[in-house]
Coordinates of C-alpha atoms (C1' of nucleotides) in Angstrom, one line a residue:
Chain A
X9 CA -118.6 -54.7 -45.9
X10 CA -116.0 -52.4 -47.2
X11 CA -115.7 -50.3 -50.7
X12 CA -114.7 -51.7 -54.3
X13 CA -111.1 -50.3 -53.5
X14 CA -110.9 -52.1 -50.0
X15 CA -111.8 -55.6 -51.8
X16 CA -109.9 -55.4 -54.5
X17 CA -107.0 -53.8 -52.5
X18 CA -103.9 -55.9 -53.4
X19 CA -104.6 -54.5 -57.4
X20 CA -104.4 -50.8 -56.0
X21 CA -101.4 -49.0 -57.9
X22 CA -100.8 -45.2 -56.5
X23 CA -98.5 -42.8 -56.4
X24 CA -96.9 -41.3 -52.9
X25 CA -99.9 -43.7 -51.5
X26 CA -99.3 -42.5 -48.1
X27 CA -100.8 -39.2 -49.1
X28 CA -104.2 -40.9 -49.9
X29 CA -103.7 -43.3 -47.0
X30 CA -105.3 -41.0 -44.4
X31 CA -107.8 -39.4 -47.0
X32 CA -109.1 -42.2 -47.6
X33 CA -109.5 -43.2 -44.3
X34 CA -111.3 -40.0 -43.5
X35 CA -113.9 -41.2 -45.8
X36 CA -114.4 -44.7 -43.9
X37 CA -111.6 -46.5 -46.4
X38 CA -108.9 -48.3 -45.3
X39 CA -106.5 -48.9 -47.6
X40 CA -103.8 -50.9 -45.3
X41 CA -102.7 -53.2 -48.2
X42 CA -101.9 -51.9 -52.0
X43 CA -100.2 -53.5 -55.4
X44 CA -97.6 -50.7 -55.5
X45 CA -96.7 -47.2 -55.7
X46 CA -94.5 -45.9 -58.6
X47 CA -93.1 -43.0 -56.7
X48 CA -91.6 -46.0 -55.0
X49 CA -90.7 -48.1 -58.0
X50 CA -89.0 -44.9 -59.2
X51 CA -86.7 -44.4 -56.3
X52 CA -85.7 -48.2 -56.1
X53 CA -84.8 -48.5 -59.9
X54 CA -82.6 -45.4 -59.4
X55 CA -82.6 -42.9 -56.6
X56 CA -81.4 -39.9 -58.5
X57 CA -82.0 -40.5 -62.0
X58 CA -85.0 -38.0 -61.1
X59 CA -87.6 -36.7 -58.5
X60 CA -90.1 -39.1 -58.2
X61 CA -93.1 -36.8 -58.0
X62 CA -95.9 -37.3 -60.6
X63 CA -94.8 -34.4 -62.9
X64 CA -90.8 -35.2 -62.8
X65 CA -91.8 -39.0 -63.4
X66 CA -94.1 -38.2 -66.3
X67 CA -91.5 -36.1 -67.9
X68 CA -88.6 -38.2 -67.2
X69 CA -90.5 -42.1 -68.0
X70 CA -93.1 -41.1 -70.2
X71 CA -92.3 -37.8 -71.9
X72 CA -95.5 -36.2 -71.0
X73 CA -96.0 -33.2 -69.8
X74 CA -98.9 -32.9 -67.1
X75 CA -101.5 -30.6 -66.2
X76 CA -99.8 -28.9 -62.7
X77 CA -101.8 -27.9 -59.9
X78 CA -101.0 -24.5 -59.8
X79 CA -102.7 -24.0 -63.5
X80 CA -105.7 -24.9 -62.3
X81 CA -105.7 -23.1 -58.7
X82 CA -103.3 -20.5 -59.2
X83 CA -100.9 -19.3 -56.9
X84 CA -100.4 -16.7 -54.2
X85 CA -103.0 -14.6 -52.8
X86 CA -104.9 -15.3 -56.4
X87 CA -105.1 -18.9 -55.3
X88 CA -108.3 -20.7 -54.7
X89 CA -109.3 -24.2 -53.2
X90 CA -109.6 -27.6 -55.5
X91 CA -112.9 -27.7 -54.5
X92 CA -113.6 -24.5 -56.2
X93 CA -112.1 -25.3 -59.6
X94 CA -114.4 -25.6 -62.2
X95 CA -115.9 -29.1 -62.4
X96 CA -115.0 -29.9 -66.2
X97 CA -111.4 -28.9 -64.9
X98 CA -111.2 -31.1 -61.8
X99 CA -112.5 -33.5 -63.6
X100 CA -109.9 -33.6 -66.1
X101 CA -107.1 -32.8 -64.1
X102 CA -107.5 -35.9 -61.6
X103 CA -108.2 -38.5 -64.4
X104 CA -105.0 -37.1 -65.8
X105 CA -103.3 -38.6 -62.1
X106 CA -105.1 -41.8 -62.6
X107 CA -104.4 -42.2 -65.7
X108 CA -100.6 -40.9 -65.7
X109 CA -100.2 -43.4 -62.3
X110 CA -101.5 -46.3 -64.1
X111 CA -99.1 -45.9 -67.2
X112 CA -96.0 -45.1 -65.3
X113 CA -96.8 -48.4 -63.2
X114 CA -97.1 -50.4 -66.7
X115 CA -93.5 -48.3 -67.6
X116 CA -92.0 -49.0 -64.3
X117 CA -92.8 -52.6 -63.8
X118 CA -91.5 -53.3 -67.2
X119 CA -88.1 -51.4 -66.1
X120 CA -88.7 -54.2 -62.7
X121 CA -89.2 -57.7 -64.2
X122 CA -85.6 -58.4 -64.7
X123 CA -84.5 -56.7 -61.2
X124 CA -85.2 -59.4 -58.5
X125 CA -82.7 -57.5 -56.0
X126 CA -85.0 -54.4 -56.3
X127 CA -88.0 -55.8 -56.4
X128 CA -87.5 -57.7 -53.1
X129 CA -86.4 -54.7 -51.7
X130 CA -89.4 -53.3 -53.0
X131 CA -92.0 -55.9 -51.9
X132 CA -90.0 -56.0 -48.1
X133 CA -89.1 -53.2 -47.1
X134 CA -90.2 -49.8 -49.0
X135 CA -93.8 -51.2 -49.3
X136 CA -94.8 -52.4 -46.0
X137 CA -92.6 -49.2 -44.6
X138 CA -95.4 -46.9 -46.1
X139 CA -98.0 -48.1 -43.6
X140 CA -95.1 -47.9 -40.6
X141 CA -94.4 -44.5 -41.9
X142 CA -98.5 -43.6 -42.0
X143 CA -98.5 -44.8 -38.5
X144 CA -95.8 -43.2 -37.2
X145 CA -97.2 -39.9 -38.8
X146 CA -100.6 -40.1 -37.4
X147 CA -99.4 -40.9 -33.8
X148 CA -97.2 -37.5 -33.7
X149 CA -95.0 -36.2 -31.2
X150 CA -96.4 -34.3 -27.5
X151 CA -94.7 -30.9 -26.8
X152 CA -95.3 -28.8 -23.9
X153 CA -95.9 -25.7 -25.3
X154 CA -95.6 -24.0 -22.3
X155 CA -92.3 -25.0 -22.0
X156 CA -91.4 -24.0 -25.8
X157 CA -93.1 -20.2 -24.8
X158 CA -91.2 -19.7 -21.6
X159 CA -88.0 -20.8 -23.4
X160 CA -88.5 -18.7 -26.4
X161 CA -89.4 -15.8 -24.1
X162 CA -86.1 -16.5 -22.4
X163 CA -84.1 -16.5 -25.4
X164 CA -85.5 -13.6 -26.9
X165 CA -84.6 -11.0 -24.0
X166 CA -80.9 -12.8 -24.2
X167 CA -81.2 -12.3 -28.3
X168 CA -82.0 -8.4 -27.6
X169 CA -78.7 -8.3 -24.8
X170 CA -76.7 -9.8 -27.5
X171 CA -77.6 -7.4 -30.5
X172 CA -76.9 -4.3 -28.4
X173 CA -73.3 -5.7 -27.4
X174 CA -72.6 -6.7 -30.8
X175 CA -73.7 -2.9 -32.2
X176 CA -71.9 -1.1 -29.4
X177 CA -68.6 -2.8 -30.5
X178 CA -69.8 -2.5 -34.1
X179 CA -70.4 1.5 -33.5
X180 CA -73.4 0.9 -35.9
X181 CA -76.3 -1.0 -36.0
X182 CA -77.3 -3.4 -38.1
X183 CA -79.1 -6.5 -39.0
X184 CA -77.7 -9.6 -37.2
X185 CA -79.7 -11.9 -39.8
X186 CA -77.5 -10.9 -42.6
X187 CA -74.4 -12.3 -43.4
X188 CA -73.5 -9.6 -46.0
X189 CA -74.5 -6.7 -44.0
X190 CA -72.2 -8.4 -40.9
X191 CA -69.4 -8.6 -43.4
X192 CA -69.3 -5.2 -44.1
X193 CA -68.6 -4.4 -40.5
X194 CA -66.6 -7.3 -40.0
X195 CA -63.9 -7.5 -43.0
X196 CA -64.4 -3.6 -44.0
X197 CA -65.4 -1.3 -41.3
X198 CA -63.5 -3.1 -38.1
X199 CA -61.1 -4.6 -40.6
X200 CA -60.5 -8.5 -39.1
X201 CA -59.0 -10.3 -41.2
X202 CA -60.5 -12.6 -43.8
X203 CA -59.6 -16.0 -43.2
X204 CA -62.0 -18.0 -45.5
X205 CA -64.5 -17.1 -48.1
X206 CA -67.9 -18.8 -49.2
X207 CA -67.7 -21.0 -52.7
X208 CA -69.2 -17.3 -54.4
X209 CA -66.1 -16.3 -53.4
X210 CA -67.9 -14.5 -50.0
X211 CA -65.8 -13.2 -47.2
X212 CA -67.5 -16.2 -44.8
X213 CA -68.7 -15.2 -41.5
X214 CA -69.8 -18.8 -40.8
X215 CA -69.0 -20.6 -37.5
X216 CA -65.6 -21.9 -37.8
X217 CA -64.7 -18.1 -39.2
X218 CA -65.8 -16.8 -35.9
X219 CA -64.0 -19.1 -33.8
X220 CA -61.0 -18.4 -34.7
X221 CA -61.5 -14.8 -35.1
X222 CA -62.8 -14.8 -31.7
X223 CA -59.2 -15.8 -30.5
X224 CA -58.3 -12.3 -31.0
X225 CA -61.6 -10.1 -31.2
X226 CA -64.6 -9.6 -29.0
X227 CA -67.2 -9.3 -31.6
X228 CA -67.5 -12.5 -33.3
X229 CA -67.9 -14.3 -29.6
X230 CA -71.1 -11.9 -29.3
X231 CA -72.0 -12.7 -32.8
X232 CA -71.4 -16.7 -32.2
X233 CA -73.9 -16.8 -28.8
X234 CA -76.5 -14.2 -31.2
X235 CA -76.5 -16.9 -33.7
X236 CA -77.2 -19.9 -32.0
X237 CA -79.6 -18.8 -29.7
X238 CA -81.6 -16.8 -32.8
X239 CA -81.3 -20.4 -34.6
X240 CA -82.8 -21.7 -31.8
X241 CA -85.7 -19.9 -31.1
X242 CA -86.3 -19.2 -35.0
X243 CA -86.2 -23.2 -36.1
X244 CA -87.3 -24.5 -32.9
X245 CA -88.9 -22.9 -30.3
X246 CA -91.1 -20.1 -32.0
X247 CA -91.6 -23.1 -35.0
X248 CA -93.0 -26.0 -33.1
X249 CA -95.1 -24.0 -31.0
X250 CA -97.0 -22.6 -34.2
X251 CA -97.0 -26.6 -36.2
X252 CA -98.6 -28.1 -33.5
X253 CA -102.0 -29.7 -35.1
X254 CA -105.0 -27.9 -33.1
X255 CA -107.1 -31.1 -33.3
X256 CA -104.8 -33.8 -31.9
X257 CA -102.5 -31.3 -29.9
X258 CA -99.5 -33.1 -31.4
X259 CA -96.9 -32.4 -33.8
X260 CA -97.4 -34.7 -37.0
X261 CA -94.3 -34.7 -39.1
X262 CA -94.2 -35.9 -42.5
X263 CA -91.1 -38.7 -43.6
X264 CA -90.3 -38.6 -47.3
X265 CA -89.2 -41.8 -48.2
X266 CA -88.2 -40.8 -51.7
X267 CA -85.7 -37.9 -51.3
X268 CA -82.4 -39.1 -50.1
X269 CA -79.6 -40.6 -52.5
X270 CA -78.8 -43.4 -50.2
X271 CA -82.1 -44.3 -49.1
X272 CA -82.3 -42.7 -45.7
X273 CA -85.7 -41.2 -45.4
X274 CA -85.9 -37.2 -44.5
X275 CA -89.0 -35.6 -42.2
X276 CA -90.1 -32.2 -43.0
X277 CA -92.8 -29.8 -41.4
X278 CA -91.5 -30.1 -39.0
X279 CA -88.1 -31.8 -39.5
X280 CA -87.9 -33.5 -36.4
X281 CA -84.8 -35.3 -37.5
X282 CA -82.3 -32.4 -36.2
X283 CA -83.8 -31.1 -32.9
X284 CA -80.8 -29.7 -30.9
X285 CA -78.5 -32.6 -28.5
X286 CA -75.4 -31.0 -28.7
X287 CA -75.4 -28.4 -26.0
X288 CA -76.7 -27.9 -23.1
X289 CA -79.0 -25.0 -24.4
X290 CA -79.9 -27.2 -27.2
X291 CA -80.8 -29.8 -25.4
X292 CA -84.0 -28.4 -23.2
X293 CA -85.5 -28.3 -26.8
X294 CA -85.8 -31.9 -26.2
X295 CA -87.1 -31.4 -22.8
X296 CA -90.3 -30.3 -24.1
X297 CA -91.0 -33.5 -26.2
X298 CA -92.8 -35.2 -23.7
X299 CA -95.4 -38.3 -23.3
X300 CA -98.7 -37.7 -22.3
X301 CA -100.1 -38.3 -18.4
X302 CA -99.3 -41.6 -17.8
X303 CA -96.8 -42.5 -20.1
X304 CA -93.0 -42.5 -20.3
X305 CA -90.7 -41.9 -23.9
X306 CA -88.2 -44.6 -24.8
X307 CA -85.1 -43.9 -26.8
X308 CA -83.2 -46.7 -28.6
X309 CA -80.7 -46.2 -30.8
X310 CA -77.9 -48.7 -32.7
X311 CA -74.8 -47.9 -31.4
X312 CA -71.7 -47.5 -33.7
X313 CA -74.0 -49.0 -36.7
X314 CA -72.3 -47.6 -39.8
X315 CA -68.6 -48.5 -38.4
X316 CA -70.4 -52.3 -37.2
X317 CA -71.2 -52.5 -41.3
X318 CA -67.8 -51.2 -41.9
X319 CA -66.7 -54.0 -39.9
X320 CA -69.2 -56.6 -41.9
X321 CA -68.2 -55.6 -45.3
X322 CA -64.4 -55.5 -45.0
X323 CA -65.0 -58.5 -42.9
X324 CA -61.4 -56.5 -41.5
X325 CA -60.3 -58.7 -38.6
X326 CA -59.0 -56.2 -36.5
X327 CA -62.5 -54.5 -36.6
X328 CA -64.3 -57.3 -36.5
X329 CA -62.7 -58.8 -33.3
X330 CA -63.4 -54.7 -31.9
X331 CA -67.3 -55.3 -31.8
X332 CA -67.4 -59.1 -31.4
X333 CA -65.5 -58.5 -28.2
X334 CA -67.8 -55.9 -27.7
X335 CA -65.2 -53.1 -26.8
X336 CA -65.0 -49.0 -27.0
X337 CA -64.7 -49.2 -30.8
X338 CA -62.6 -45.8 -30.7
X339 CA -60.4 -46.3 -28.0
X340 CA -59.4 -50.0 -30.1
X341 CA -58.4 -47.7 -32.8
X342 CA -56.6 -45.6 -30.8
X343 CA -54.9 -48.5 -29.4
X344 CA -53.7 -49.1 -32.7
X345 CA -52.8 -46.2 -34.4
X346 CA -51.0 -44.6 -31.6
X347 CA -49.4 -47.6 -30.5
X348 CA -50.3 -48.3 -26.6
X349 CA -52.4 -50.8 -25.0
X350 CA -56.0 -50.1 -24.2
X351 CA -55.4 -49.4 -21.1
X352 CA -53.0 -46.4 -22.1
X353 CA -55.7 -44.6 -24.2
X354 CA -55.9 -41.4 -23.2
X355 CA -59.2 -39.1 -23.8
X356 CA -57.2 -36.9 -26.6
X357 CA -55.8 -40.4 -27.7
X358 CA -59.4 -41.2 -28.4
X359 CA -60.8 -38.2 -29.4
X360 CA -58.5 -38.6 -32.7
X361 CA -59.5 -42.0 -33.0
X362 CA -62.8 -40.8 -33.6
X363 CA -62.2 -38.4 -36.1
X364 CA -60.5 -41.1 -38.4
X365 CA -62.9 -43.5 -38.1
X366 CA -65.6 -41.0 -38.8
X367 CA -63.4 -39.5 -41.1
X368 CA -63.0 -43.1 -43.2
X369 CA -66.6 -43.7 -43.5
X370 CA -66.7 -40.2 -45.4
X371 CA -63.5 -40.9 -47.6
X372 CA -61.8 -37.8 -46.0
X373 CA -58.3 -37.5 -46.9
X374 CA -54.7 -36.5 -44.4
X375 CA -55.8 -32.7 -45.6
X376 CA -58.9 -33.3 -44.4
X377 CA -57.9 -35.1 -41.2
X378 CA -55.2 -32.2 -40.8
X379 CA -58.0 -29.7 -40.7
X380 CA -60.6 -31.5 -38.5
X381 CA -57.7 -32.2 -35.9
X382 CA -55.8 -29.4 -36.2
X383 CA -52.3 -31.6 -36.7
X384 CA -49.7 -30.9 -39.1
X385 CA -50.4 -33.0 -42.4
X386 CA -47.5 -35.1 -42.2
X387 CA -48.8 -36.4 -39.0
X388 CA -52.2 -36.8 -40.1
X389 CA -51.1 -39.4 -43.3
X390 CA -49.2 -40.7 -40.5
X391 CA -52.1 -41.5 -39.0
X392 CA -53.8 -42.5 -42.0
X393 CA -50.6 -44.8 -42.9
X394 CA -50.5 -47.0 -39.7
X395 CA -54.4 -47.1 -40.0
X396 CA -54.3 -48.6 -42.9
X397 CA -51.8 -51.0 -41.7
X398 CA -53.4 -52.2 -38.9
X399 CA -56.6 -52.6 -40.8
X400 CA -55.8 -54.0 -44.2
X401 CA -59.6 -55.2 -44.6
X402 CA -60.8 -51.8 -44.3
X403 CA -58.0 -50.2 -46.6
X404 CA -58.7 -53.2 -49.4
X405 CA -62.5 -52.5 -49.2
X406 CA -61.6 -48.9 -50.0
X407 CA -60.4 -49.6 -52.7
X408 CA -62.2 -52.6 -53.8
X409 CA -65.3 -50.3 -53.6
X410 CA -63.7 -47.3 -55.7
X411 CA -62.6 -50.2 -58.5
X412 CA -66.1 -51.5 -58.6
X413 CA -68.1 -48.5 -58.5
X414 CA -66.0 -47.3 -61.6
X415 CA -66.6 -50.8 -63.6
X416 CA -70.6 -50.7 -62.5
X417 CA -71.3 -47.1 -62.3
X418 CA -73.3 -47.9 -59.0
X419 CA -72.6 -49.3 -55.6
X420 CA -75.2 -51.5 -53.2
X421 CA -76.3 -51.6 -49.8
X422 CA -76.9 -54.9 -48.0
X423 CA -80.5 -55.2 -49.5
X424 CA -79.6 -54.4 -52.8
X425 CA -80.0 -50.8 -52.6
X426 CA -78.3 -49.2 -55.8
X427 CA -76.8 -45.8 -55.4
X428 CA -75.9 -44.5 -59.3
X429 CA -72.5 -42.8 -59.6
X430 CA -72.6 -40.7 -62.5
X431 CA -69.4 -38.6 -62.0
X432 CA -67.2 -41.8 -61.0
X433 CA -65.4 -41.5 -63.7
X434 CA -65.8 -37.9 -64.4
X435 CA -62.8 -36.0 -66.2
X436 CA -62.9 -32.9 -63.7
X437 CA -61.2 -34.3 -61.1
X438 CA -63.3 -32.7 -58.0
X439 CA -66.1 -34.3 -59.4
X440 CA -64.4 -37.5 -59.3
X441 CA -63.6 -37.6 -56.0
X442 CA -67.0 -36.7 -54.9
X443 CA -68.5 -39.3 -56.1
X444 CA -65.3 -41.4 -55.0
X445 CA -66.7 -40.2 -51.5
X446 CA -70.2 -40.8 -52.0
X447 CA -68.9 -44.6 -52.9
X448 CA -67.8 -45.3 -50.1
X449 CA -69.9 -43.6 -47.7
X450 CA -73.3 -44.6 -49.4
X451 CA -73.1 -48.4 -48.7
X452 CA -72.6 -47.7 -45.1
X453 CA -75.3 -45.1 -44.6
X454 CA -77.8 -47.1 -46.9
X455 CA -77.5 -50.5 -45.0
X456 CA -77.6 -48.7 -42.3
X457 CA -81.3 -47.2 -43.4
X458 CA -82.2 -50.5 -45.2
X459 CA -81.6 -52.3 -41.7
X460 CA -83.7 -50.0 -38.9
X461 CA -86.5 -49.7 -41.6
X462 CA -86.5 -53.5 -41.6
X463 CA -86.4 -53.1 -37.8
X464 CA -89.4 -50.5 -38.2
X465 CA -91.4 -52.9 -39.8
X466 CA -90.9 -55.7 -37.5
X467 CA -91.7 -53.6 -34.8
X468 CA -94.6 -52.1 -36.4
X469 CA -96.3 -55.2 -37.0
X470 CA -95.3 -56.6 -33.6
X471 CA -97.0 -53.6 -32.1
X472 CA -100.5 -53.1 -33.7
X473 CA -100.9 -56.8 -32.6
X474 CA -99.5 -57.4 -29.5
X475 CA -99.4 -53.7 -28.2
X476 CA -101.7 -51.4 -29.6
X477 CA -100.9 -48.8 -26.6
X478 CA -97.7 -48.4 -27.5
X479 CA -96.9 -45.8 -30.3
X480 CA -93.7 -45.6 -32.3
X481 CA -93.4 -41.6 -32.7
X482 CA -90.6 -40.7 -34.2
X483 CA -87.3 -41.9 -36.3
X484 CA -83.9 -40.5 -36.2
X485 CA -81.6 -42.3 -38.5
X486 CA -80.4 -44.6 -36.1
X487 CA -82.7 -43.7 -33.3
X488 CA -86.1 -44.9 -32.8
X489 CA -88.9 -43.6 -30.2
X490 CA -91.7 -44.7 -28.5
X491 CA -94.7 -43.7 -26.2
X492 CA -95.5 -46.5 -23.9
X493 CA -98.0 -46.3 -20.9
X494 CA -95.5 -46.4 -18.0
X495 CA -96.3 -49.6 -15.9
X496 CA -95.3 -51.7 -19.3
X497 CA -92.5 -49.7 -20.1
X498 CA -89.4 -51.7 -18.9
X499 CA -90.9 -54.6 -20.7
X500 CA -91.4 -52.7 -24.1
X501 CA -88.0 -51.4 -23.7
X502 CA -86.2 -54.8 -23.4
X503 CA -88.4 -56.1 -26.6
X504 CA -87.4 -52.9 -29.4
X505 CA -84.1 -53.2 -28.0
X506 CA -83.8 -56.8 -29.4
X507 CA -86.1 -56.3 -32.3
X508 CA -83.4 -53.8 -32.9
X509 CA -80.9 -55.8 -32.7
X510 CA -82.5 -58.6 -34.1
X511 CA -83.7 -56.8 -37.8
X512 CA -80.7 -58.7 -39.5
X513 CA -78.2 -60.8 -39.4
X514 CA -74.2 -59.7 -40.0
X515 CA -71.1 -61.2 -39.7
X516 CA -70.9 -59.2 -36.2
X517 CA -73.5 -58.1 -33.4
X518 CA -75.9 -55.7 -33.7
X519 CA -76.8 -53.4 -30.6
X520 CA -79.0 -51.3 -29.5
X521 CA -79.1 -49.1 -26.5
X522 CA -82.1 -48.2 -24.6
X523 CA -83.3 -46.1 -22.2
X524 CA -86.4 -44.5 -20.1
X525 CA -87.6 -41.1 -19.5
X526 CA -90.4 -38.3 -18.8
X527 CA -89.1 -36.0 -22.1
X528 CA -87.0 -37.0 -25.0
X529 CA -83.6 -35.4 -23.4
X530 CA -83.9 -37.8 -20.3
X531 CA -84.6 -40.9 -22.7
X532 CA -82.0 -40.2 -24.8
Chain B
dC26 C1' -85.2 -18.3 -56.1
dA27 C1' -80.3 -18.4 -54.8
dT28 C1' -77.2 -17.8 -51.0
dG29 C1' -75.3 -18.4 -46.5
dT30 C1' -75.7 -20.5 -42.3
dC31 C1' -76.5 -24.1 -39.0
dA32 C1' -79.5 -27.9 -36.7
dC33 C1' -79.1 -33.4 -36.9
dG34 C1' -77.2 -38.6 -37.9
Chain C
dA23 C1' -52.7 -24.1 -58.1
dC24 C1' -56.8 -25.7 -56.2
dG25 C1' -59.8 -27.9 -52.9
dT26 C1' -60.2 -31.1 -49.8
dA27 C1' -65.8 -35.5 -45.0
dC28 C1' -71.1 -38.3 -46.4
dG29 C1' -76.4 -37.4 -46.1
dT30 C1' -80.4 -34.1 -45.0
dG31 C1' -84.2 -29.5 -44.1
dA32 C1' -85.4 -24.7 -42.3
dC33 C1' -84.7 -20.0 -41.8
dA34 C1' -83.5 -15.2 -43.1
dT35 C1' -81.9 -12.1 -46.4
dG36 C1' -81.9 -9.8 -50.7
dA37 C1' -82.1 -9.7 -55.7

DNA sequence: CATGTCACG
DNA sequence: ACGTACGTGACATGA
C-alpha cells in the first residue's frame, strides 16, 4: 500500500515540512522520510541573511513576490477559513507554494553543491531533527491544571494585597501594568531618584532599578513582589491552563528550528523553554508538569557544556585538565584567579568565578564584570588580567576567534555551523563590538545546539525502536525530558544519560546529569 | 506595531 | 563622552 507521495518519498522537497508532517498524517500519509526542505537549506547556507519563511525566501532568492495568505482570507474579524476561499483562488494560491518550493529547492541546492560542510550538516542533523522535533511535538507535555487554577487563584488575591499597598504609598492609584504610568509616580510625583533610563532615553523602572531604589524606599519592594507574581500568573499560570489541547489533554508546543542566529532551536505557543526555576515561587510552576498515572519525568541535562567546548576549542590546558579531572569547574577558576588552593575557595570566592567564566563566554569586558560583581573596575581587569594568565589557551582563542571572524566574515561551530558577522568590521564602533561578542559567544552556544540535537536524534531513533513507551517531551537547550512508565525508569535513565554523553566526541568528557521524579521540579 | 519588562539557557 | 554579557518569546500598554 501507501500513496504516490509515500513511495516516492525520498524525492519529496517541502518547505517547513514539519507543518505538513501531521496533516498529512491525518489523511492516512506518512511522510517519515523527505528529499529536503528549503526553509532548512535557507537557514544552513546562512542563518540571518533572511527569514526563511516562504514569502521572505521568495523575495530574498528569487525576487518574487507571492500571493500572502491574508489576501486571500483577510484579516481580523473580516477573516474567513481557506476552505471558504473561492476555488479558482485556492487553487492558485497553493500551486503558487508548490511551485515557489520547488524553484527555491533548484536555487538553493545550486547555492549547496559546493558546501560539503553544510550539506552534511544538513543531511545529519537538521533533516532527521524534523521528525525528532514532530515527535517531540505530538507527544506534548501533562499539566495538572488543577494545580495551575489553585496557584493562579493564590497569586491573584496576593496580586490584589500588593496593588493596594503599592497605591496607598503612591496616594493614587494607578495601573501597575504600565511602566510609564509607574514612572510618573515614581520619578515625578514621589520624586526617587533616577538612576538609569531605557535606550529611548526612559526613566527605567526595570528590576535592577528597583532594587537598588528599594535600599532606601518602600514602594519599589511592593512594586518588585507585584511584578513577578503578575509575570507569573499572566505568562504561566493563567496561559498554560488556556493552551492545553482539549483532545489530547496535553500541552503541544511548537520548536522552530529556523529562528535563532546560532542554531539553537526556540519553542513558542507555549514557550516551554523559560518556565520559572529560579525561585522558590517560580518553581511550583514546574510542579504542575507532571507524567501521567504510572509514569515518572526524567531530567537530563549536560553539565557545564558551553565552558567543556570552551575547554575543547582553546584546547587551554588549565581548563582542559579542570573537566578531565572532573572537578567544580568554578571553584578551579577561583583557585586560580584568587590565588588559594581548592581547598581554600570560599562560596564568595566562587561565586565570582562564575561570573567570569560566564562572563568570558559572552565577551563581557572589566566594566561589565565591575557591574555584574559590584567591584571597583580596577579589581575587576585585575581579575580579568590573572585570568588571562592563568589560561593563555582561552585568552589566544579570544583573539584568534576575533582575527578570523574579521578575515572570514563568519565563524563555525563544531559541525560546520556558520554564523555570518556582518558588522565585524563595522566603522561604528558599538556595532563592532557586538558582533565581536556574538564571535565569540556563537561557536560555543552553536556546538553546544549542534551536539544535544545530534544527541536528540540518537535518542529518537533508539526510542521508537527499542522503547516505544518512552516519550521524549520536551527540550531545554541543554536539558532534555522524558516520560517513561515507572518500573523501566532507572534503566531509561542510565541509557539518555550516556546517549548524552555519548552524541560526540571532544577532546574532553562529556556529561550528563540525570535524575527521577513525579513533576518536572523534583526531576530537575 | 513599538516599547518596556522579565521568564529561561 | 559613551556604552558596556550571548541567545530567545510572551505579555501588557499605548500610540
Amino acid at each position: 500500500m501507501g500513496t504516490a507521495i509515500e513511495k516516492n518519498k525520498q524525492k519529496a522537497v517541502g518547505q517547513n515540512l514539519k507543518f505538513d508532517i501531521p496533516i498529512l498524517a491525518r489523511h492516512g500519509i506518512n511522510l517519515d522520510d523527505f528529499h529536503a526542505d528549503t526553509m532548512l537549506m535557507s537557514y544552513v547556507l546562512n542563518s540571518t541573511a533572511t527569514r526563511h519563511g516562504m514569502d521572505k525566501l521568495a523575495e530574498f532568492y528569487l525576487n518574487y513576490t507571492t500571493v500572502k495568505y491574508k489576501e486571500i482570507t483577510g484579516t481580523a474579524s473580516k477573516q474567513i477559513n481557506f476552505s471558504a476561499v473561492q476555488i479558482d483562488i485556492a487553487s492558485n494560491y497553493a500551486a503558487e507554494d508548490a511551485d515557489i518550493t520547488l524553484r527555491l529547492f533548484n536555487k538553493l541546492n545550486g547555492l549547496l553543491k559546493d558546501k560539503p560542510t553544510q550539506l552534511k550538516l544538513l543531511k545529519e542533523i537538521e533533516y532527521p531533527l524534523v521528525h525528532v522535533l514532530s515527535n517531540i511535538e505530538m507527544n506534548g507535555a501533562k499539566v495538572d491544571k488543577n494545580k495551575l487554577a489553585d496557584h493562579s487563584e493564590e497569586l491573584s488575591k496576593k496580586i490584589e494585597d500588593l496593588s493596594k499597598q503599592a497605591f496607598k504609598i503612591a496616594g493614587e492609584e494607578f495601573n501597575l501594568d504600565s511602566p510609564k504610568q509607574l514612572l510618573v509616580v515614581l520619578y515625578e510625583k514621589l520624586k526617587l531618584p533616577i538612576l538609569k533610563k531605557t535606550p529611548k532615553g526612559q526613566p527605567s523602572t526595570n528590576e535592577e532599578t528597583l532594587q537598588r531604589l528599594a535600599e532606601e524606599y518602600e514602594i519599589p519592594k511592593v512594586i518588585l513582589q507585584y511584578r513577578t507574581l503578575a509575570k507569573l500568573k499572566s505568562t504561566y499560570t493563567d496561559s498554560l491552563i488556556r493552551i492545553e489541547n482539549p483532545s489530547t489533554k496535553r500541552i503541544h508546543t511548537s520548536f522552530q528550528q529556523a529562528v535563532t542566529s546560532t542554531g539553537r532551536l526556540s519553542s513558542t505557543e507555549p514557550n516551554l523553554q523559560n518556565i520559572p526555576i529560579k525561585t522558590a515561587e517560580g518553581r511550583r510552576i514546574r510542579e504542575a508538569f507532571v507524567p501521567e498515572k504510572g509514569n515518572v519525568l526524567i531530567s537530563a541535562d549536560y553539565s557545564q557544556i558551553e565552558l567543556r567546548i570552551m575547554a575543547h576549542l582553546s584546547k587551554d590546558k588549565n581548563l582542559t585538565h579542570a573537566f578531565n579531572n572532573n572537578l567544580d569547574v568554578h571553584s578551579a577558576t577561583a583557585a586560580e584567579v584568587f590565588s588559594v588552593s581548592l581547598d581554600n575557595v570560599t562560596q564568595e570566592h566562587r561565586r565570582s568565578a562564575k561570573a567570569i567564566n560566564f562572563g568570558l563566554m559572552y565577551g563581557m569586558s572589566a566594566f561589565g564584570l565591575t557591574r555584574q560583581l559590584d567591584i571597583p573596575r580596577a579589581e575587576a581587569q585585575k581579575y580579568l588580567d590573572t585570568y588571562f594568565e592563568r589560561y593563555t589557551g582561552v585568552k589566544d582563542y579570544m583573539e584568534n576567534i576575533k582575527a578570523k571572524a574579521k578575515e572570514d566574515m563568519f565563524v563555525e561551530t563544531i559541525m560546520g555551523r556558520r554564523l555570518y558577522l556582518n558588522e565585524i568590521n563595522a566603522a561604528n564602533g558599538l556595532r563592532r563590538q557586538a558582533a565581536e561578542r556574538a564571535a565569540i559567544n556563537a561557536p560555543l552556544q552553536g556546538s553546544a545546539a549542534d551536539i544535544i540535537k545530534k544527541a536528540m536524534i540518537d535518542i529518537n531513533g533508539f526510542l521508537n525502536k527499542e522503547m516505544p513507551e518512552v516519550k521524549m517531551i520536551m527540550q531545554v537547550h541543554d536539558e532534555l525530558i522524558f516520560e517513561t512508565p515507572k518500573n523501566i525508569s532507572e534503566e531509561v535513565l542510565l541509557l539518555m544519560k550516556n546517549m548524552m554523553e555519548d552524541a560526540v566526541k571532544l577532546d574532553i568528557p562529556l556529561i550528563a546529569e540525570a535524575a527521577i521524579g513525579i513533576n518536572w521540579n523534583e526531576a530537575h
